[in-house]
Amino acid sequence: MYNILVVDDEKEITDMLKDYLEGQSYLVYTAHHATEAIEKLNVHLDLILLDVMMPDVSGYELCLQIRDKVQCPILFLTAKVGQEDIIRGLELGGDDYLIKPFRLKELKARIDSHLRREERRTDSKKSILYHKNCMIDLKSESVSIKGQDIHVTKKEFELISFLAMNKGQTFSKEQMYERLWGYDVEGESRTITEHIKNIRKKMQEAGETEEYIKTVWGIGYRWE
């Protein structure tokens, strides 16, 4: 469920938007002035609907105050239609404009569009892991050191990505073998030792001096 904050000094508007958006399966928070809006920032927010014309602090000023605290999309709701107003709002960190009066279906379409875009950005970021000089691309199953691709086998890549995604956690050779091969055969865990030896060698040949896979003596390995 997505969390949306609606900021507008008119209670009738916040109540109306809250009822409508909650009917569309969003969780909606409301605020009627800047101080109340800032207090709501301790909640994870996926999107903010921000009225421009408020009596204490304008939506523009509030956007400027909170933009370094929140990364989610901010959509201005305003009766102002001047080109200068639109440009100003976008320059201050807003992402979109919806001019009052607006249709609720259009509002939902705008919200959905921004949330989908944020999801794509998040998925894209999650698909690439960065550790010091090492980049691991989970989608293309590739590894590079200092921008130089290194050739790794499928199992070597699975081993690298498994440890990197569980950074700081120590696994025994038996645990890794069972996780990556799907079963545990006594004695076969030595395969892990050989894979790690090969990975370290390939990284060193690429000019890497950092040791990413640390041996925890008597226990196993972990990604530093």
PDB file of N, CA and C in Angstrom, residues 29 31 38 53 62 67 73 87 102 105 123-124 136 160 192 196 204 208 215:
ATOM      1  N   TYR A  29      -2.477  10.500   4.542  1.00  0.00           N
ATOM      2  CA  TYR A  29      -2.277  11.395   5.675  1.00  0.00           C
ATOM      3  C   TYR A  29      -2.637  12.806   5.207  1.00  0.00           C
ATOM      4  N   ALA A  31      -2.581  17.196   6.129  1.00  0.00           N
ATOM      5  CA  ALA A  31      -2.033  18.310   6.911  1.00  0.00           C
ATOM      6  C   ALA A  31      -2.645  19.588   6.360  1.00  0.00           C
ATOM      7  N   ILE A  38       5.272  19.088   8.068  1.00  0.00           N
ATOM      8  CA  ILE A  38       6.644  18.691   8.426  1.00  0.00           C
ATOM      9  C   ILE A  38       6.635  17.590   9.477  1.00  0.00           C
ATOM     10  N   MET A  53      -1.324  27.646  -2.614  1.00  0.00           N
ATOM     11  CA  MET A  53      -1.833  28.831  -1.908  1.00  0.00           C
ATOM     12  C   MET A  53      -2.261  28.467  -0.492  1.00  0.00           C
ATOM     13  N   LEU A  62       7.264  25.578   1.331  1.00  0.00           N
ATOM     14  CA  LEU A  62       7.263  24.293   2.016  1.00  0.00           C
ATOM     15  C   LEU A  62       8.024  23.247   1.208  1.00  0.00           C
ATOM     16  N   ARG A  67      12.298  19.384   0.584  1.00  0.00           N
ATOM     17  CA  ARG A  67      12.837  18.612  -0.533  1.00  0.00           C
ATOM     18  C   ARG A  67      14.104  17.851  -0.160  1.00  0.00           C
ATOM     19  N   PRO A  73       7.966  11.845  -5.103  1.00  0.00           N
ATOM     20  CA  PRO A  73       7.391  12.866  -5.992  1.00  0.00           C
ATOM     21  C   PRO A  73       6.500  13.850  -5.225  1.00  0.00           C
ATOM     22  N   ILE A  87       7.014  26.983 -13.775  1.00  0.00           N
ATOM     23  CA  ILE A  87       8.474  26.871 -13.827  1.00  0.00           C
ATOM     24  C   ILE A  87       9.071  27.001 -12.427  1.00  0.00           C
ATOM     25  N   PHE A 102      -9.762  20.064 -10.860  1.00  0.00           N
ATOM     26  CA  PHE A 102      -9.293  18.932 -11.650  1.00  0.00           C
ATOM     27  C   PHE A 102     -10.219  17.739 -11.425  1.00  0.00           C
ATOM     28  N   LYS A 105     -10.200  11.428 -11.555  1.00  0.00           N
ATOM     29  CA  LYS A 105      -9.596  10.375 -12.372  1.00  0.00           C
ATOM     30  C   LYS A 105      -8.254  10.826 -12.934  1.00  0.00           C
ATOM     31  N   ASP A 123      13.675  -0.359  -8.731  1.00  0.00           N
ATOM     32  CA  ASP A 123      14.074  -1.675  -9.249  1.00  0.00           C
ATOM     33  C   ASP A 123      15.412  -1.586  -9.961  1.00  0.00           C
ATOM     34  N   SER A 124      15.615  -0.498 -10.710  1.00  0.00           N
ATOM     35  CA  SER A 124      16.871  -0.317 -11.441  1.00  0.00           C
ATOM     36  C   SER A 124      18.037  -0.201 -10.471  1.00  0.00           C
ATOM     37  N   ILE A 136      28.278  -5.071  -9.345  1.00  0.00           N
ATOM     38  CA  ILE A 136      27.621  -6.342  -9.642  1.00  0.00           C
ATOM     39  C   ILE A 136      26.266  -6.037 -10.250  1.00  0.00           C
ATOM     40  N   ILE A 160      29.176 -14.774  -5.831  1.00  0.00           N
ATOM     41  CA  ILE A 160      29.468 -13.358  -5.579  1.00  0.00           C
ATOM     42  C   ILE A 160      28.202 -12.597  -5.182  1.00  0.00           C
ATOM     43  N   ILE A 192      33.257 -24.883  -2.999  1.00  0.00           N
ATOM     44  CA  ILE A 192      33.155 -23.471  -2.635  1.00  0.00           C
ATOM     45  C   ILE A 192      34.547 -22.863  -2.512  1.00  0.00           C
ATOM     46  N   ILE A 196      35.894 -19.658  -4.737  1.00  0.00           N
ATOM     47  CA  ILE A 196      36.348 -18.420  -4.107  1.00  0.00           C
ATOM     48  C   ILE A 196      37.802 -18.125  -4.497  1.00  0.00           C
ATOM     49  N   GLN A 204      42.050  -9.970  -8.663  1.00  0.00           N
ATOM     50  CA  GLN A 204      43.432  -9.490  -8.570  1.00  0.00           C
ATOM     51  C   GLN A 204      44.017  -9.210  -9.951  1.00  0.00           C
ATOM     52  N   GLU A 208      42.533  -5.364  -8.706  1.00  0.00           N
ATOM     53  CA  GLU A 208      41.904  -5.100  -7.415  1.00  0.00           C
ATOM     54  C   GLU A 208      42.829  -5.519  -6.266  1.00  0.00           C
ATOM     55  N   THR A 215      37.838 -14.652   4.560  1.00  0.00           N
ATOM     56  CA  THR A 215      37.805 -15.971   5.195  1.00  0.00           C
ATOM     57  C   THR A 215      37.647 -15.788   6.697  1.00  0.00           C
TER      58      THR A 215
END
